[in-house]
Short mmCIF file of C-alpha atoms in Angstrom, two decimals:
data_model
loop_
_atom_site.label_atom_id
_atom_site.label_comp_id
_atom_site.label_asym_id
_atom_site.label_seq_id
_atom_site.Cartn_x
_atom_site.Cartn_y
_atom_site.Cartn_z
CA MET A 2 48.41 44.27 23.24
CA THR A 3 48.75 46.58 25.97
CA GLU A 4 45.58 48.84 25.01
CA ALA A 5 42.00 47.49 26.09
CA ARG A 6 40.30 46.64 22.85
CA GLU A 7 36.23 46.78 23.53
CA SER A 8 33.72 46.35 20.78
CA ALA A 9 32.34 48.88 19.05
CA GLY A 10 28.44 49.17 20.11
CA PRO A 11 25.95 47.39 21.42
CA HIS A 12 25.26 45.71 18.67
CA ALA A 13 28.57 45.33 17.64
CA ARG A 14 29.31 41.02 16.42
CA HIS A 15 32.22 39.49 15.69
CA ALA A 16 33.14 37.89 12.17
CA PRO A 17 32.09 34.46 11.68
CA GLY A 18 34.83 32.22 12.35
CA GLU A 19 36.97 35.15 14.81
CA PRO A 20 37.28 33.75 18.60
CA CYS A 21 34.49 35.18 20.75
CA TRP A 22 34.91 33.53 24.11
CA VAL A 23 36.66 30.62 26.16
CA SER A 24 35.18 28.27 27.98
CA LEU A 25 36.14 25.99 30.87
CA MET A 26 33.76 23.40 32.13
CA VAL A 27 35.55 21.54 35.61
CA HIS A 28 34.85 19.07 38.94
CA ASP A 29 34.97 21.65 41.33
CA LEU A 30 33.37 25.18 40.49
CA ALA A 31 34.02 27.30 43.24
CA ALA A 32 37.77 26.52 43.60
CA THR A 33 38.26 27.21 40.41
CA GLU A 34 37.01 30.85 39.94
CA GLU A 35 39.09 31.12 43.90
CA PHE A 36 42.21 30.23 41.36
CA TYR A 37 41.76 32.55 38.73
CA GLY A 38 40.38 35.33 40.56
CA GLU A 39 43.62 35.07 42.17
CA LEU A 40 45.33 34.65 39.08
CA PHE A 41 43.52 36.99 36.85
CA GLY A 42 41.73 39.41 38.90
CA TRP A 43 38.40 37.96 37.76
CA GLU A 44 35.06 38.39 39.69
CA PHE A 45 31.99 35.96 39.04
CA ARG A 46 28.52 36.11 38.05
CA PRO A 47 26.11 33.60 37.07
CA GLY A 48 24.76 32.30 33.29
CA PRO A 49 22.80 30.34 31.33
CA GLN A 50 22.48 27.03 33.00
CA GLN A 51 21.49 25.25 30.51
CA LEU A 52 24.17 22.89 30.72
CA GLY A 53 24.72 22.72 34.54
CA PRO A 54 26.20 25.60 36.52
CA TYR A 55 28.11 28.17 34.89
CA VAL A 56 29.54 32.00 36.01
CA ARG A 57 30.90 34.77 33.55
CA ALA A 58 34.34 35.36 34.87
CA LEU A 59 34.44 39.90 34.86
CA LEU A 60 37.90 41.71 34.57
CA ASP A 61 36.79 45.90 35.59
CA GLY A 62 33.08 44.40 34.86
CA ARG A 63 33.61 43.09 32.07
CA GLU A 64 32.69 39.76 31.05
CA VAL A 65 36.26 38.16 28.99
CA ALA A 66 35.53 34.07 30.21
CA GLY A 67 33.16 31.79 31.09
CA MET A 68 33.11 28.77 33.49
CA GLY A 69 30.68 25.52 34.46
CA GLN A 70 30.62 22.96 36.37
CA LEU A 71 30.08 19.20 35.15
CA PRO A 72 28.25 16.94 36.64
CA PRO A 73 29.70 14.11 39.80
CA ASP A 74 29.73 11.08 36.36
CA ARG A 75 31.63 13.29 33.86
CA ARG A 76 34.78 12.28 33.53
CA LEU A 77 35.85 14.10 30.51
CA PRO A 78 39.25 15.63 30.08
CA ILE A 79 39.27 19.51 31.71
CA ALA A 80 40.44 21.98 29.17
CA TRP A 81 39.90 25.14 27.94
CA THR A 82 37.86 25.03 24.83
CA PRO A 83 37.44 28.33 22.65
CA TYR A 84 34.08 29.02 21.06
CA LEU A 85 34.01 30.46 17.39
CA ALA A 86 31.61 32.87 16.23
CA SER A 87 29.15 32.33 13.97
CA ASP A 88 25.49 34.19 11.92
CA ASP A 89 23.99 30.47 11.68
CA VAL A 90 25.02 27.96 14.27
CA ASP A 91 22.77 25.96 12.82
CA GLN A 92 24.27 26.19 9.07
CA THR A 93 27.98 26.08 10.46
CA ALA A 94 27.06 23.09 11.93
CA ASP A 95 25.49 20.81 9.31
CA THR A 96 28.86 22.70 7.77
CA VAL A 97 31.69 20.97 10.06
CA ARG A 98 29.46 17.30 9.79
CA LEU A 99 29.83 17.76 5.65
CA CYS A 100 33.47 18.50 6.33
CA GLY A 101 34.12 15.07 8.29
CA GLY A 102 33.64 16.71 11.77
CA THR A 103 31.27 15.94 14.62
CA VAL A 104 28.78 18.04 16.70
CA ALA A 105 28.11 16.49 19.96
CA VAL A 106 26.58 18.90 21.74
CA GLY A 107 23.18 21.76 19.94
CA PRO A 108 22.38 23.99 18.28
CA LEU A 109 20.42 24.52 21.43
CA ASP A 110 19.53 28.37 23.37
CA ALA A 111 21.62 29.49 25.93
CA ALA A 112 19.26 31.84 27.35
CA GLU A 113 20.33 35.75 26.38
CA ALA A 114 23.73 34.41 25.27
CA GLY A 115 21.86 33.19 21.69
CA ARG A 116 22.77 30.21 20.07
CA ILE A 117 25.34 27.68 20.63
CA ALA A 118 27.37 24.03 20.00
CA ILE A 119 30.45 22.09 20.59
CA ALA A 120 32.26 20.27 17.78
CA SER A 121 35.15 18.56 17.18
CA ASP A 122 37.25 18.70 14.15
CA PRO A 123 38.13 15.50 12.29
CA SER A 124 41.58 15.26 14.32
CA GLY A 125 38.96 15.12 17.34
CA ALA A 126 40.00 18.64 18.88
CA VAL A 127 37.13 20.05 20.53
CA PHE A 128 35.85 23.49 19.77
CA GLY A 129 32.48 25.59 20.40
CA MET A 130 30.48 27.57 17.97
CA TRP A 131 28.47 30.33 19.41
CA GLN A 132 25.77 32.87 17.76
CA GLY A 133 25.36 35.57 19.97
CA THR A 134 22.67 38.02 20.56
CA LEU A 135 22.37 40.46 23.03
CA HIS A 136 25.39 38.59 24.44
CA LEU A 137 28.77 38.91 22.30
CA GLY A 138 30.91 36.99 24.25
CA THR A 139 34.52 38.58 25.32
CA ALA A 140 34.24 42.44 25.72
CA ILE A 141 37.98 43.57 26.38
CA THR A 142 41.09 42.47 25.33
CA GLY A 143 44.67 42.81 24.78
CA VAL A 144 44.98 43.92 28.58
CA PRO A 145 46.48 40.90 31.32
CA GLY A 146 43.61 38.43 32.33
CA THR A 147 41.78 38.63 28.61
CA PRO A 148 42.52 35.60 26.53
CA ALA A 149 45.27 37.29 23.73
CA TRP A 150 45.48 34.07 21.34
CA SER A 151 43.72 30.45 20.41
CA GLU A 152 46.04 27.77 18.67
CA LEU A 153 45.48 24.30 18.48
CA LEU A 154 48.19 21.64 18.77
CA THR A 155 47.78 18.50 16.22
CA PHE A 156 48.93 16.16 14.79
CA GLU A 157 50.00 18.23 11.21
CA THR A 158 48.12 21.32 9.64
CA GLU A 159 47.40 20.76 6.14
CA ILE A 160 44.59 18.46 6.82
CA ILE A 161 42.83 20.18 9.12
CA ALA A 162 43.94 23.69 7.76
CA LYS A 163 41.18 22.98 4.79
CA PHE A 164 38.49 22.00 7.21
CA TYR A 165 38.89 25.02 9.50
CA ALA A 166 38.55 27.18 6.15
CA SER A 167 35.97 25.44 4.56
CA VAL A 168 34.41 25.73 8.02
CA PHE A 169 34.78 29.40 8.37
CA GLY A 170 35.93 30.59 5.70
CA TYR A 171 39.71 31.45 6.59
CA GLU A 172 42.75 32.84 5.04
CA GLU A 173 46.30 30.52 5.25
CA GLU A 174 49.55 31.35 6.25
CA PRO A 175 51.95 28.34 6.10
CA ALA A 176 54.96 28.97 8.46
CA VAL A 177 58.32 30.48 6.28
CA SER A 178 60.27 28.05 8.07
CA ALA A 179 60.08 24.32 6.67
CA ASP A 180 61.32 22.85 9.66
CA LEU A 181 58.32 24.77 11.11
CA ASP A 182 54.45 23.22 11.06
CA TYR A 183 52.46 25.96 11.31
CA VAL A 184 49.82 27.48 10.20
CA THR A 185 48.28 31.02 11.02
CA LEU A 186 44.15 31.95 10.02
CA HIS A 187 43.05 34.23 8.74
CA LEU A 188 40.20 36.89 8.45
CA GLY A 189 40.08 40.20 6.32
CA GLY A 190 43.96 39.92 6.56
CA ARG A 191 43.78 40.06 10.18
CA PRO A 192 45.35 36.90 12.17
CA VAL A 193 42.93 35.45 14.85
CA ALA A 194 44.25 31.80 15.61
CA GLY A 195 47.01 29.63 14.99
CA LEU A 196 47.28 25.93 13.83
CA HIS A 197 50.93 24.00 14.93
CA GLY A 198 51.18 20.49 13.87
CA VAL A 199 53.50 19.06 16.60
CA GLY A 200 53.12 15.50 15.15
CA HIS A 201 53.87 12.34 18.09
CA ALA A 202 54.53 15.51 20.55
CA LEU A 203 51.19 15.30 21.74
CA PRO A 204 50.18 13.58 24.89
CA ARG A 205 49.08 9.55 23.74
CA ASP A 206 45.81 10.11 26.36
CA ARG A 207 45.03 13.62 25.35
CA GLY A 208 44.91 14.03 21.21
CA PRO A 209 44.87 17.32 19.38
CA TYR A 210 43.40 20.39 21.69
CA TRP A 211 43.16 23.74 21.24
CA GLN A 212 44.89 25.92 23.99
CA THR A 213 44.35 29.29 25.31
CA TYR A 214 46.58 32.88 25.74
CA PHE A 215 45.58 34.56 28.44
CA GLU A 216 47.85 37.61 28.37
CA VAL A 217 49.54 38.82 31.40
CA ALA A 218 52.10 41.61 32.97
CA ASP A 219 54.65 39.44 34.19
CA ALA A 220 54.88 35.74 32.62
CA ASP A 221 57.80 34.94 35.06
CA ALA A 222 55.40 36.30 38.02
CA ALA A 223 52.77 34.81 37.14
CA LEU A 224 53.69 31.27 36.66
CA ARG A 225 55.25 31.60 40.95
CA ARG A 226 51.14 32.37 41.27
CA VAL A 227 49.96 29.66 39.50
CA VAL A 228 52.23 27.20 42.59
CA GLY A 229 51.10 29.25 44.89
CA LEU A 230 47.22 28.93 43.93
CA GLY A 231 48.25 25.09 43.51
CA GLY A 232 49.09 24.89 40.22
CA ARG A 233 51.67 23.35 37.98
CA VAL A 234 54.08 24.77 35.50
CA LEU A 235 54.36 22.90 32.68
CA ARG A 236 56.74 24.73 30.26
CA PRO A 237 58.70 27.74 32.01
CA ALA A 238 58.38 31.40 30.76
CA HIS A 239 60.60 32.17 27.82
CA ASP A 240 61.27 34.60 25.18
CA SER A 241 59.62 34.01 21.86
CA PRO A 242 58.90 36.45 18.64
CA HIS A 243 55.45 37.22 20.15
CA GLY A 244 56.19 38.13 23.91
CA ARG A 245 57.08 36.14 26.81
CA VAL A 246 55.60 33.01 26.81
CA ALA A 247 55.19 29.91 29.32
CA THR A 248 52.30 27.16 30.25
CA ALA A 249 51.03 26.06 33.02
CA ALA A 250 47.89 23.91 34.27
CA ASP A 251 45.33 25.10 37.54
CA PRO A 252 44.72 22.84 40.25
CA GLU A 253 41.60 20.40 37.74
CA GLY A 254 44.68 19.75 34.76
CA ALA A 255 42.83 22.56 32.52
CA GLU A 256 46.68 23.37 30.41
CA PHE A 257 46.49 27.17 29.85
CA SER A 258 49.58 29.62 28.08
CA VAL A 259 50.50 33.54 29.54
CA ILE A 260 52.55 35.04 27.63
CA GLN A 261 53.64 38.67 27.96
CA ASP A 262 53.64 41.26 25.14
CA PRO A 263 56.76 42.46 25.01
CA ARG A 264 56.35 45.67 24.26
#
């Protein structure tokens, strides 16, 4: 995960179903820019304004994420939302509805960025769908400050895995351990996202949600920066088979994880 990976060229496309973008809607956009800019080294430039003020986060001049400002009267959960690639977002939105999900926003055009929609799966977890044109999503991965993994925390995986497989054509790989309810979603034999069934461990006031992991050079140091910038540590850094991981929340409460590549 330490080697930078860029798109194959100006006409490259994410495979349908591949996580291609992460976005965060907040109440204080300026303060949120300052937090993540200091934490991940991001800079910002204006993005599509169809849903209100919005900026794209850049790392070394390449786009990695987006952030927008909620209207003052909208008291929605503050959460990072993954966008899954689609070749035809209108058709994908129809499939979401047919499979028991809900389409809350769109599909709608987002200027030069393409066409997007925001939906929820049958358990209520929110995700986006993106049919890219000139702007093709996250332009670089595999270095500190970039999205590394998307994982759905849900009640149980069996029904929800069937939903995502039906909509996006994923292959499912259940965990080997009988004590762990986990399904890895694959496209073309490559893992692209995970579903983690945690039962009643989900917060009662939140329900199922997608969690974004960001790569960092040092997970422990990243948590110290989070606290210094006004955020909170939710789960301290610990070693896992995939690297050293931790979970934190920004000053508005948006939860995210960091992962330090073990190599």
